Amino acid sequence: MDSAAMYPPPSAPPASMFNNVPGYEGLVAGGGKCSVSAGGFLPPPMPLEPVAPPQPGPVPDNWCIPSLTEDVARQAFKAYADSHCCYGSSPAENGLITSMEPFNTFRYRLETFTESRSTEWATRPYKGEQPDFYTQTAPRPWEVQANPPSLFTNHKQEIQVPFTSSIKDCHSCHGTGEKPCEECHGNGYKPCWVCNGSGAKNEENCHHCNGTGRDRCRNCDSRGSENCATCEGKRQLLTFIQLKVEWTNNIEDHVVEQNSGLDVSDLQSVSGKELFKNNQYLLYPLLGFPNQAIAEASDRLIKEHQSKYAQTSRILQQRQMVELIPITKVNYKWKDNSHVYYVYGNEHKISANYPDTCCCVIL
């Protein structure tokens, strides 16, 4: 009989393999629970004490960015041209600036730092650990202590829930610790690679296998079996409930339309002058902000975040920031033709349809 038939193919652990833990009813291997919310995360408990209402933050009064000088604009353009091997230097060096227009704009950024938790049954090879199932009542998912990272830092952690572990026979190998060797399919031998299993080569007995047509399987040392990958040959598994904790910094930006012609997506890679920044457990919208578009964006995004993330996670902290991003539209002439480039951000990045390019061939 084929030895592989003695070992059915590996499958997910059966539900009967896991104990019934109060507070975790319906939990299955690989995640899933009848009371989880969308996305598989467990809704956090309600705060034990009423949360203090959010308070408005101070509003700054310095809204000015010094105008960009022609020298700075020209140097930024030269650096831009120098960074492209296929760009000629003439437009940047000899182009005549005819006018410069500021289109400085505001960017509002909201960060909501959350903690989410999900649970699943898990297993690992049993290596002598003392099982603790029912020695005490298992803590609920949000009662398990975790080590949070610094605020507004993404991080993940997996924790074995205390008092949920027990020892079970391995479901993959039925407690034998072995599985058929995948190289030889449990036979211990493979067809000889010299004679392709015929036993003969050039009308003579194969010198490699002595005419047997078989070659010893080196993967299992001709045993026909190897250690079970699930239990690593230990025959038993430690089963336990695994808690997955995920800290996520959810970031959303709103840039006020500036009508300069510069693509808003270009501003994602630059910084501006920080005008305002505050953080607390739950933020208060910047309703008194001088720019109405920023005030409306703050009100809308804060409400959306607090409604959205409180359903599936615990909000730990929120942070909001307003930046004034410098944007200058530079009009210039080169070879009697008019052209435009943009200088934007504290980094003085350039966006331009450069008029002097060539085809580069790199050997």
Short mmCIF file of C-alpha atoms in Angstrom, two decimals:
data_model
loop_
_atom_site.label_atom_id
_atom_site.label_comp_id
_atom_site.label_asym_id
_atom_site.label_seq_id
_atom_site.Cartn_x
_atom_site.Cartn_y
_atom_site.Cartn_z
CA MET A 1 0.00 0.00 0.00
CA ASP A 2 1.21 3.50 -0.79
CA SER A 3 2.59 4.88 2.44
CA ALA A 4 1.15 8.28 1.58
CA ALA A 5 -2.32 6.86 2.04
CA MET A 6 -1.53 6.31 5.72
CA TYR A 7 -1.13 10.06 6.15
CA PRO A 8 -4.00 12.19 4.88
CA PRO A 9 -2.98 15.57 3.47
CA PRO A 10 -2.58 18.35 6.06
CA SER A 11 -5.62 20.41 6.82
CA ALA A 12 -6.74 23.10 9.21
CA PRO A 13 -7.07 21.97 12.82
CA PRO A 14 -10.57 20.65 13.55
CA ALA A 15 -12.79 22.77 15.77
CA SER A 16 -12.93 19.93 18.31
CA MET A 17 -9.20 20.38 18.88
CA PHE A 18 -9.76 23.64 20.75
CA ASN A 19 -11.22 24.20 24.19
CA ASN A 20 -14.25 26.32 24.95
CA VAL A 21 -12.92 29.46 26.62
CA PRO A 22 -15.47 31.81 28.25
CA GLY A 23 -15.54 35.10 26.38
CA TYR A 24 -14.08 33.53 23.23
CA GLU A 25 -16.99 31.37 22.11
CA GLY A 26 -17.13 30.84 18.36
CA LEU A 27 -13.45 31.55 17.83
CA VAL A 28 -11.82 29.44 15.12
CA ALA A 29 -8.29 28.79 13.91
CA GLY A 30 -6.94 31.52 11.67
CA GLY A 31 -9.21 34.21 13.06
CA GLY A 32 -12.90 34.86 12.97
CA LYS A 33 -15.39 35.26 15.78
CA CYS A 34 -19.11 35.73 15.75
CA SER A 35 -18.91 39.02 17.65
CA VAL A 36 -16.12 40.71 15.70
CA SER A 37 -16.76 43.87 13.74
CA ALA A 38 -15.97 44.60 10.10
CA GLY A 39 -12.37 43.74 9.24
CA GLY A 40 -12.14 41.09 11.97
CA PHE A 41 -11.30 43.51 14.79
CA LEU A 42 -12.94 43.39 18.18
CA PRO A 43 -14.83 46.53 19.18
CA PRO A 44 -13.25 48.20 22.24
CA PRO A 45 -15.21 48.47 25.49
CA MET A 46 -16.85 51.74 26.43
CA PRO A 47 -14.69 54.01 28.63
CA LEU A 48 -15.27 53.41 32.34
CA GLU A 49 -15.41 57.14 33.01
CA PRO A 50 -16.98 59.88 30.92
CA VAL A 51 -14.47 61.38 28.53
CA ALA A 52 -13.78 65.08 29.05
CA PRO A 53 -15.07 67.15 26.13
CA PRO A 54 -12.37 68.27 23.67
CA GLN A 55 -11.07 71.78 24.08
CA PRO A 56 -10.14 74.22 21.31
CA GLY A 57 -6.45 74.81 20.74
CA PRO A 58 -4.74 78.19 20.40
CA VAL A 59 -4.81 79.89 17.01
CA PRO A 60 -1.48 81.33 15.78
CA ASP A 61 -1.16 84.83 14.37
CA ASN A 62 1.92 84.57 12.11
CA TRP A 63 0.80 83.71 8.59
CA CYS A 64 3.62 85.20 6.51
CA ILE A 65 6.21 83.48 4.34
CA PRO A 66 8.98 85.71 2.92
CA SER A 67 8.71 86.13 -0.84
CA LEU A 68 11.04 83.98 -2.91
CA THR A 69 13.88 85.98 -4.44
CA GLU A 70 14.95 85.63 -8.06
CA ASP A 71 18.37 84.35 -6.98
CA VAL A 72 16.85 81.56 -4.91
CA ALA A 73 14.42 80.63 -7.71
CA ARG A 74 17.24 80.58 -10.28
CA GLN A 75 19.52 78.46 -8.08
CA ALA A 76 16.72 75.96 -7.45
CA PHE A 77 16.11 75.75 -11.23
CA LYS A 78 19.82 75.18 -11.90
CA ALA A 79 19.98 72.41 -9.31
CA TYR A 80 16.93 70.83 -10.91
CA ALA A 81 18.53 70.88 -14.36
CA ASP A 82 21.84 69.55 -13.03
CA SER A 83 20.04 66.57 -11.47
CA HIS A 84 18.85 65.39 -14.91
CA CYS A 85 21.53 64.04 -17.21
CA CYS A 86 19.42 64.74 -20.32
CA TYR A 87 18.72 68.39 -19.53
CA GLY A 88 20.77 71.16 -21.05
CA SER A 89 21.97 73.95 -18.74
CA SER A 90 21.04 76.89 -20.97
CA PRO A 91 17.39 77.46 -19.88
CA ALA A 92 18.36 77.44 -16.21
CA GLU A 93 21.45 79.62 -16.67
CA ASN A 94 20.35 81.98 -19.44
CA GLY A 95 16.58 82.09 -19.05
CA LEU A 96 15.27 85.58 -18.25
CA ILE A 97 12.78 85.72 -15.39
CA THR A 98 9.91 88.04 -16.34
CA SER A 99 7.64 87.67 -13.32
CA MET A 100 7.11 85.66 -10.12
CA GLU A 101 3.69 84.98 -8.60
CA PRO A 102 3.15 83.58 -5.09
CA PHE A 103 0.40 80.95 -4.67
CA ASN A 104 1.10 79.93 -1.07
CA THR A 105 -1.50 77.50 0.22
CA PHE A 106 -2.58 75.79 3.44
CA ARG A 107 -2.35 72.09 4.21
CA TYR A 108 -4.32 70.57 7.08
CA ARG A 109 -3.18 67.18 8.39
CA LEU A 110 -5.09 64.99 10.82
CA GLU A 111 -3.53 61.97 12.50
CA THR A 112 -5.62 59.54 14.53
CA PHE A 113 -3.55 56.99 16.44
CA THR A 114 -5.54 53.82 17.09
CA GLU A 115 -5.17 50.42 18.70
CA SER A 116 -7.03 47.45 17.21
CA ARG A 117 -7.30 43.91 18.55
CA SER A 118 -8.28 40.58 17.01
CA THR A 119 -8.02 37.00 18.25
CA GLU A 120 -7.60 33.54 16.75
CA TRP A 121 -6.77 30.02 17.83
CA ALA A 122 -3.11 29.23 17.16
CA THR A 123 -0.74 26.30 17.59
CA ARG A 124 2.96 25.69 17.85
CA PRO A 125 5.09 22.58 18.47
CA TYR A 126 4.92 21.51 22.10
CA LYS A 127 8.32 21.92 23.76
CA GLY A 128 7.57 21.20 27.39
CA GLU A 129 5.67 24.36 28.35
CA GLN A 130 3.25 24.07 31.24
CA PRO A 131 -0.32 24.41 29.92
CA ASP A 132 -2.45 26.86 31.87
CA PHE A 133 -5.98 26.31 30.55
CA TYR A 134 -8.59 26.81 33.29
CA THR A 135 -5.99 27.44 36.01
CA GLN A 136 -7.57 30.91 36.07
CA THR A 137 -10.20 32.75 34.10
CA ALA A 138 -8.78 33.96 30.80
CA PRO A 139 -8.75 37.77 30.45
CA ARG A 140 -10.92 39.30 27.75
CA PRO A 141 -9.11 40.61 24.64
CA TRP A 142 -9.06 44.23 25.80
CA GLU A 143 -7.93 43.21 29.31
CA VAL A 144 -4.63 41.68 28.13
CA GLN A 145 -1.62 43.90 28.77
CA ALA A 146 0.28 45.03 25.66
CA ASN A 147 3.37 47.17 25.15
CA PRO A 148 2.37 50.16 23.01
CA PRO A 149 4.95 51.96 20.86
CA SER A 150 5.57 55.69 20.87
CA LEU A 151 2.55 57.76 19.92
CA PHE A 152 1.76 57.98 16.19
CA THR A 153 4.04 55.02 15.38
CA ASN A 154 2.79 51.96 13.46
CA HIS A 155 3.48 48.69 15.24
CA LYS A 156 2.17 45.12 15.56
CA GLN A 157 2.39 42.65 18.43
CA GLU A 158 1.23 39.07 18.93
CA ILE A 159 0.45 37.93 22.47
CA GLN A 160 -0.52 34.52 23.83
CA VAL A 161 -3.65 35.05 25.89
CA PRO A 162 -2.98 33.75 29.44
CA PHE A 163 -4.88 30.71 30.73
CA THR A 164 -5.94 29.44 27.29
CA SER A 165 -3.16 26.94 26.44
CA SER A 166 -3.49 23.15 26.38
CA ILE A 167 -1.66 20.17 24.82
CA LYS A 168 -3.15 18.26 21.88
CA ASP A 169 -1.95 15.54 19.52
CA CYS A 170 -0.79 16.95 16.21
CA HIS A 171 -3.67 16.88 13.72
CA SER A 172 -1.36 16.75 10.69
CA CYS A 173 0.50 13.54 11.57
CA HIS A 174 -2.04 12.13 14.03
CA GLY A 175 0.52 12.21 16.80
CA THR A 176 3.22 10.17 15.02
CA GLY A 177 5.62 13.07 14.51
CA GLU A 178 6.31 11.94 10.94
CA LYS A 179 4.96 12.55 7.44
CA PRO A 180 5.79 10.86 4.13
CA CYS A 181 8.92 12.28 2.55
CA GLU A 182 7.94 14.72 -0.18
CA GLU A 183 11.03 13.91 -2.24
CA CYS A 184 10.40 10.15 -2.57
CA HIS A 185 6.67 10.11 -1.74
CA GLY A 186 7.31 7.82 1.22
CA ASN A 187 9.14 5.09 -0.71
CA GLY A 188 12.64 5.78 0.59
CA TYR A 189 14.01 5.57 -2.95
CA LYS A 190 13.81 7.59 -6.13
CA PRO A 191 14.35 6.55 -9.75
CA CYS A 192 18.04 6.51 -10.58
CA TRP A 193 18.94 9.77 -12.27
CA VAL A 194 21.54 8.08 -14.51
CA CYS A 195 19.33 5.41 -16.09
CA ASN A 196 15.97 7.05 -15.36
CA GLY A 197 14.92 4.00 -13.34
CA SER A 198 15.49 1.41 -16.10
CA GLY A 199 18.51 -0.22 -14.44
CA ALA A 200 20.44 -0.22 -17.73
CA LYS A 201 22.63 2.26 -19.55
CA ASN A 202 24.09 1.65 -23.01
CA GLU A 203 22.83 -1.98 -22.89
CA GLU A 204 24.71 -2.62 -19.67
CA ASN A 205 23.75 -2.58 -16.03
CA CYS A 206 23.77 0.96 -14.73
CA HIS A 207 26.98 1.46 -12.79
CA HIS A 208 25.36 4.08 -10.54
CA CYS A 209 22.50 1.94 -9.17
CA ASN A 210 23.99 -1.49 -9.91
CA GLY A 211 21.06 -2.29 -12.13
CA THR A 212 18.39 -1.72 -9.48
CA GLY A 213 16.99 1.38 -11.14
CA ARG A 214 16.68 3.00 -7.72
CA ASP A 215 18.62 5.69 -5.92
CA ARG A 216 18.59 6.27 -2.17
CA CYS A 217 16.58 9.31 -1.09
CA ARG A 218 19.01 11.62 0.62
CA ASN A 219 16.27 13.90 1.93
CA CYS A 220 14.97 11.25 4.36
CA ASP A 221 18.03 8.97 4.38
CA SER A 222 15.88 6.24 2.79
CA ARG A 223 13.48 6.17 5.76
CA GLY A 224 10.53 7.16 3.59
CA SER A 225 9.41 9.68 6.17
CA GLU A 226 10.50 13.00 7.60
CA ASN A 227 9.60 15.10 10.61
CA CYS A 228 6.11 16.55 10.48
CA ALA A 229 6.39 20.23 9.62
CA THR A 230 3.44 21.16 11.82
CA CYS A 231 4.74 19.73 15.10
CA GLU A 232 8.43 19.55 14.03
CA GLY A 233 8.47 15.89 15.05
CA LYS A 234 7.28 16.61 18.62
CA ARG A 235 3.98 14.71 18.06
CA GLN A 236 2.07 17.24 20.14
CA LEU A 237 0.99 20.85 19.77
CA LEU A 238 0.44 23.61 22.25
CA THR A 239 -2.88 25.21 21.37
CA PHE A 240 -3.72 28.70 22.64
CA ILE A 241 -5.63 31.85 21.80
CA GLN A 242 -3.43 34.41 20.10
CA LEU A 243 -4.16 38.10 20.43
CA LYS A 244 -3.05 40.34 17.58
CA VAL A 245 -2.61 43.99 18.53
CA GLU A 246 -2.10 46.58 15.83
CA TRP A 247 -1.28 50.24 16.41
CA THR A 248 -1.93 52.39 13.36
CA ASN A 249 -1.36 56.06 12.66
CA ASN A 250 -4.20 56.98 10.31
CA ILE A 251 -3.20 60.11 8.35
CA GLU A 252 -5.36 62.28 6.13
CA ASP A 253 -4.48 65.56 4.42
CA HIS A 254 -6.50 68.37 2.94
CA VAL A 255 -4.79 70.95 0.72
CA VAL A 256 -6.59 74.19 -0.04
CA GLU A 257 -6.98 74.73 -3.78
CA GLN A 258 -4.38 77.26 -4.94
CA ASN A 259 -5.23 77.69 -8.68
CA SER A 260 -1.59 78.00 -9.69
CA GLY A 261 -1.58 75.14 -12.16
CA LEU A 262 0.66 72.99 -9.92
CA ASP A 263 -0.63 69.47 -9.32
CA VAL A 264 -1.71 69.06 -5.69
CA SER A 265 -0.10 65.60 -5.58
CA ASP A 266 3.32 67.28 -5.96
CA LEU A 267 2.88 68.81 -2.52
CA GLN A 268 2.83 65.43 -0.78
CA SER A 269 6.64 65.24 -0.84
CA VAL A 270 7.37 68.67 0.64
CA SER A 271 6.98 70.46 3.95
CA GLY A 272 5.79 73.97 4.73
CA LYS A 273 5.89 76.47 7.54
CA GLU A 274 4.20 75.00 10.59
CA LEU A 275 1.52 77.44 11.75
CA PHE A 276 -0.32 75.35 14.27
CA LYS A 277 -0.02 71.93 15.91
CA ASN A 278 -1.70 70.26 18.87
CA ASN A 279 -2.62 66.81 20.05
CA GLN A 280 -4.89 65.34 22.69
CA TYR A 281 -7.14 62.34 23.22
CA LEU A 282 -9.98 63.78 21.11
CA LEU A 283 -9.39 66.92 19.12
CA TYR A 284 -11.54 70.00 18.80
CA PRO A 285 -12.04 71.30 15.23
CA LEU A 286 -10.30 74.53 14.27
CA LEU A 287 -13.58 76.36 13.85
CA GLY A 288 -12.01 79.78 14.46
CA PHE A 289 -9.22 79.33 11.93
CA PRO A 290 -8.89 82.39 9.65
CA ASN A 291 -9.02 80.29 6.48
CA GLN A 292 -12.57 78.96 6.14
CA ALA A 293 -11.57 75.98 3.96
CA ILE A 294 -9.18 74.77 6.68
CA ALA A 295 -11.82 75.24 9.38
CA GLU A 296 -14.32 73.20 7.37
CA ALA A 297 -11.79 70.46 6.58
CA SER A 298 -10.81 70.20 10.24
CA ASP A 299 -14.43 69.89 11.34
CA ARG A 300 -15.26 67.29 8.67
CA LEU A 301 -12.16 65.10 9.06
CA ILE A 302 -12.24 65.04 12.87
CA LYS A 303 -15.88 63.95 12.86
CA GLU A 304 -15.19 61.32 10.22
CA HIS A 305 -12.16 59.89 12.05
CA GLN A 306 -13.84 59.76 15.44
CA SER A 307 -16.90 58.07 13.97
CA LYS A 308 -15.00 55.67 11.71
CA TYR A 309 -12.19 54.45 13.95
CA ALA A 310 -14.10 54.26 17.23
CA GLN A 311 -16.18 51.41 15.78
CA THR A 312 -13.34 48.91 15.40
CA SER A 313 -10.49 50.32 17.46
CA ARG A 314 -9.57 52.39 20.47
CA ILE A 315 -8.53 55.95 19.71
CA LEU A 316 -5.44 56.69 21.80
CA GLN A 317 -4.53 60.15 20.58
CA GLN A 318 -5.21 62.62 17.78
CA ARG A 319 -2.92 65.27 16.32
CA GLN A 320 -3.65 68.06 13.87
CA MET A 321 -1.32 70.42 12.09
CA VAL A 322 -1.67 73.35 9.70
CA GLU A 323 1.19 74.25 7.35
CA LEU A 324 1.58 77.13 4.97
CA ILE A 325 3.27 75.69 1.88
CA PRO A 326 5.20 78.17 -0.27
CA ILE A 327 4.46 77.98 -3.99
CA THR A 328 5.94 80.40 -6.52
CA LYS A 329 5.07 80.40 -10.21
CA VAL A 330 8.07 81.66 -12.17
CA ASN A 331 7.55 82.97 -15.70
CA TYR A 332 10.68 83.21 -17.86
CA LYS A 333 11.83 83.56 -21.44
CA TRP A 334 14.40 81.47 -23.24
CA LYS A 335 15.16 81.79 -26.96
CA ASP A 336 12.24 84.23 -27.35
CA ASN A 337 9.73 81.70 -26.03
CA SER A 338 7.80 81.96 -22.78
CA HIS A 339 8.03 79.16 -20.22
CA VAL A 340 6.94 78.43 -16.65
CA TYR A 341 8.30 76.53 -13.69
CA TYR A 342 7.17 76.21 -10.09
CA VAL A 343 9.24 76.39 -6.92
CA TYR A 344 7.42 74.85 -3.97
CA GLY A 345 7.90 73.67 -0.41
CA ASN A 346 10.61 74.46 2.11
CA GLU A 347 12.81 72.19 0.03
CA HIS A 348 12.50 74.46 -3.05
CA LYS A 349 11.47 71.59 -5.30
CA ILE A 350 10.85 72.28 -8.98
CA SER A 351 8.02 71.27 -11.29
CA ALA A 352 8.63 72.17 -14.93
CA ASN A 353 8.19 71.18 -18.55
CA TYR A 354 11.88 71.66 -19.32
CA PRO A 355 12.48 73.05 -22.83
CA ASP A 356 15.97 71.67 -23.50
CA THR A 357 16.19 67.89 -23.37
CA CYS A 358 18.01 65.22 -25.33
CA CYS A 359 17.92 61.43 -25.60
CA CYS A 360 20.45 59.81 -23.31
CA VAL A 361 21.98 56.43 -24.02
CA ILE A 362 23.65 54.75 -21.05
CA LEU A 363 26.11 52.04 -22.05
#
